[in-house]
mmCIF file of C-alpha atoms in Angstrom:
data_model
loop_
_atom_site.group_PDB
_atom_site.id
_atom_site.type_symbol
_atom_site.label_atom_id
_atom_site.label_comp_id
_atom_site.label_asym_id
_atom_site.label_seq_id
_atom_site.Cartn_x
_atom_site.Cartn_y
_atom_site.Cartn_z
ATOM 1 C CA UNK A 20 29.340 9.295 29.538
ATOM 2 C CA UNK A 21 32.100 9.495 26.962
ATOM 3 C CA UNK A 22 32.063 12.778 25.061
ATOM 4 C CA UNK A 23 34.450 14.127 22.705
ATOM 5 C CA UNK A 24 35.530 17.505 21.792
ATOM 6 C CA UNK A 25 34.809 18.554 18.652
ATOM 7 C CA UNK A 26 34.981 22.867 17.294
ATOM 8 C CA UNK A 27 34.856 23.968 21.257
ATOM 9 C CA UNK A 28 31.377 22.018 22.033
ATOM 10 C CA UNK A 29 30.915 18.123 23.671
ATOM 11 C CA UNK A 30 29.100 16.050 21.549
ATOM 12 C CA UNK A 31 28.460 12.884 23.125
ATOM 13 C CA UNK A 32 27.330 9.586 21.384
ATOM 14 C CA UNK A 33 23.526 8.967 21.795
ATOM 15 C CA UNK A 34 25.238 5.705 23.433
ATOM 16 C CA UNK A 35 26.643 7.080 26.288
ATOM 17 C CA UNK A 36 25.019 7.588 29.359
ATOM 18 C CA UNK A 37 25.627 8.798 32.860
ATOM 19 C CA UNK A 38 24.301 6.880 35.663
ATOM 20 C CA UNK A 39 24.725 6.533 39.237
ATOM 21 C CA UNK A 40 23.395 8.544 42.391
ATOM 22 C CA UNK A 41 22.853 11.945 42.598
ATOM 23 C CA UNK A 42 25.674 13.526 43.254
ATOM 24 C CA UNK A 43 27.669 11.245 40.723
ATOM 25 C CA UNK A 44 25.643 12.300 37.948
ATOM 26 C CA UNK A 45 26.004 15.714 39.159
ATOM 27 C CA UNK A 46 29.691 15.302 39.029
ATOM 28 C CA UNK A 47 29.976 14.254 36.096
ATOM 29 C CA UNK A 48 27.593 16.976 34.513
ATOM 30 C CA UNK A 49 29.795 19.229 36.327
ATOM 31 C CA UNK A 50 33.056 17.895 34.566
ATOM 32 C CA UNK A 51 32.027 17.959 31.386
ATOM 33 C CA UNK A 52 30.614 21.769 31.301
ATOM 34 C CA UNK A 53 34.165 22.713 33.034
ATOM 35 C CA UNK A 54 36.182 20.667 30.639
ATOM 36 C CA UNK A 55 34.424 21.859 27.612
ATOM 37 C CA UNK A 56 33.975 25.110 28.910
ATOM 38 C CA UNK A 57 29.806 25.007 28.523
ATOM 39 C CA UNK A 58 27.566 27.155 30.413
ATOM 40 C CA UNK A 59 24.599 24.743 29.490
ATOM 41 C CA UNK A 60 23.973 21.190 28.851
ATOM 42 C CA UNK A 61 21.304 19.531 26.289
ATOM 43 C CA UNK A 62 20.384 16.412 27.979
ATOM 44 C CA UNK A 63 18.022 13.368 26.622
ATOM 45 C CA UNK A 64 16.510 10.915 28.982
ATOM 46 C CA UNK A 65 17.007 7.207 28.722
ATOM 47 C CA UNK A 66 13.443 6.498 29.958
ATOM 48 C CA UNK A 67 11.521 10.034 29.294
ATOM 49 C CA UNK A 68 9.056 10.178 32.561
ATOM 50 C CA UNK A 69 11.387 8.568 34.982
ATOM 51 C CA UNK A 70 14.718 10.030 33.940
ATOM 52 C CA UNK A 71 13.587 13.681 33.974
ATOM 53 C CA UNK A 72 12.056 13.188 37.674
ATOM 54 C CA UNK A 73 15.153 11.401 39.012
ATOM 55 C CA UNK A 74 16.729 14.336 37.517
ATOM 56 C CA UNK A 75 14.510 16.825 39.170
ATOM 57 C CA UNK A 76 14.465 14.957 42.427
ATOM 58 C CA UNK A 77 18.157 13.746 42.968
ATOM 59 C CA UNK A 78 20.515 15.504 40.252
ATOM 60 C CA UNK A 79 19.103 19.547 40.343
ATOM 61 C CA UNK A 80 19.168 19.815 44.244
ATOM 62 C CA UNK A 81 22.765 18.644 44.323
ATOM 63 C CA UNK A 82 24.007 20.987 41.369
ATOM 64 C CA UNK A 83 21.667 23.572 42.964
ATOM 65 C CA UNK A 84 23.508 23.224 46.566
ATOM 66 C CA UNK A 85 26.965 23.923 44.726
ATOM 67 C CA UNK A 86 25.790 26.874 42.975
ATOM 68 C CA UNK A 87 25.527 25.291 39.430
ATOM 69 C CA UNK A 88 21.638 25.783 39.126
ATOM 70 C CA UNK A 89 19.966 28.838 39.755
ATOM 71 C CA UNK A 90 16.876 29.021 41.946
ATOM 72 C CA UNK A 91 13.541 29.434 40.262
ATOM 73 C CA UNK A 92 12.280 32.874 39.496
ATOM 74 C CA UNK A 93 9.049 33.153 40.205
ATOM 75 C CA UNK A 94 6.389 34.788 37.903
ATOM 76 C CA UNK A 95 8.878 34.331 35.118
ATOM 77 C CA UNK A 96 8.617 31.561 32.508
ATOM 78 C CA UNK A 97 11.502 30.654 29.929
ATOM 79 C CA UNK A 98 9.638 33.242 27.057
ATOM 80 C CA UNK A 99 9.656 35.545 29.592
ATOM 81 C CA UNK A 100 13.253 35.492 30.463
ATOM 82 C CA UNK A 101 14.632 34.625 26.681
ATOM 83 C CA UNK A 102 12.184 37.266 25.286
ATOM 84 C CA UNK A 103 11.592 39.921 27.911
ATOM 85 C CA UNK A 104 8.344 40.388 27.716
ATOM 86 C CA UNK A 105 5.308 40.451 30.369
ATOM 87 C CA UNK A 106 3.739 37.958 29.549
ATOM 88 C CA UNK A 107 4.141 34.255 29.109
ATOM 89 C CA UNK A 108 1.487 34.035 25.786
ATOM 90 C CA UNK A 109 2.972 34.427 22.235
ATOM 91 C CA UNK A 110 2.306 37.214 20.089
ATOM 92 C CA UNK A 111 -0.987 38.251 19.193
ATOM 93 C CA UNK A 112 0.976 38.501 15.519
ATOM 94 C CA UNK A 113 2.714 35.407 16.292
ATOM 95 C CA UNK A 114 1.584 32.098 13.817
ATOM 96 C CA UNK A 115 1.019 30.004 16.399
ATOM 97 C CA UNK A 116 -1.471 32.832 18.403
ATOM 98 C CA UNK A 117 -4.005 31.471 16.306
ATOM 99 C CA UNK A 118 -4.420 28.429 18.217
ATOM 100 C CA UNK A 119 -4.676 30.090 21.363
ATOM 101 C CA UNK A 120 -7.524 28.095 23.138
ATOM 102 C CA UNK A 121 -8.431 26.078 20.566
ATOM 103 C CA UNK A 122 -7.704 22.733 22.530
ATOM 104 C CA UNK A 123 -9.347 24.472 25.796
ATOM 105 C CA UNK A 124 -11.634 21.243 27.828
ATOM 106 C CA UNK A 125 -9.934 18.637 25.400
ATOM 107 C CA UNK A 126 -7.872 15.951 26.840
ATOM 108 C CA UNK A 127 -4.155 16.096 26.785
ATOM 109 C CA UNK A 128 -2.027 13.013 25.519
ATOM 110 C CA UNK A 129 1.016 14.927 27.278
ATOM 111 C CA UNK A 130 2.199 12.895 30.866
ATOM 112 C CA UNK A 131 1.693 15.023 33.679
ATOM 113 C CA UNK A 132 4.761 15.433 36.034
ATOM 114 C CA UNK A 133 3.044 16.188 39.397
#
């Protein structure tokens, strides 16, 4: 992955791509957040299913081992922790509360990951 630095954030070219084992990738990821400074990375996946479980599986445990990647928190979901509420739901007075349930017992289209 190429990435240039442009007004203190990396914005790489849809083009570029990191690829290699594990703890290449991991390298890599690791380079650019300390050479940009970044405390987070936006990542897209070449091939959505596969490229987000190969970076689950082989990538995550890697960065997690060197202290990059927090463990999970349990009971805690990314509302949660952005938000700090109790509970994972929206809003009651949230738009998108409405919808609560309203696909409950219909099919998903969404790929499931286990």
């Amino acid at each position: 992955m190429h990435a240039a630095q442009t007004d203190s954030r990396v914005t790489p070219s849809n083009a570029d791509s990191i690829v290699g084992s594990g703890e290449a990738v991991a390298t890599r990821l690791e380079r650019i957040a300390d050479e940009s400074g970044a405390d987070r990375l936006n990542l897209s996946a070449a091939v959505q299913y596969e490229s987000y479980r190969d970076l689950a599986d082989h990538v995550i445990p890697v960065l997690r081992e060197r202290g990059r990647v927090r463990e999970h928190v349990p009971g805690r979901t990314l509302r949660e922790s952005l938000f700090e509420t109790s509970s994972p739901l929206l809003p009651a007075d949230h738009p998108g509360a409405r919808f609560r349930g309203a696909f409950a017992g219909a099919p998903s289209s969404a790929p499931t990951l286990l």
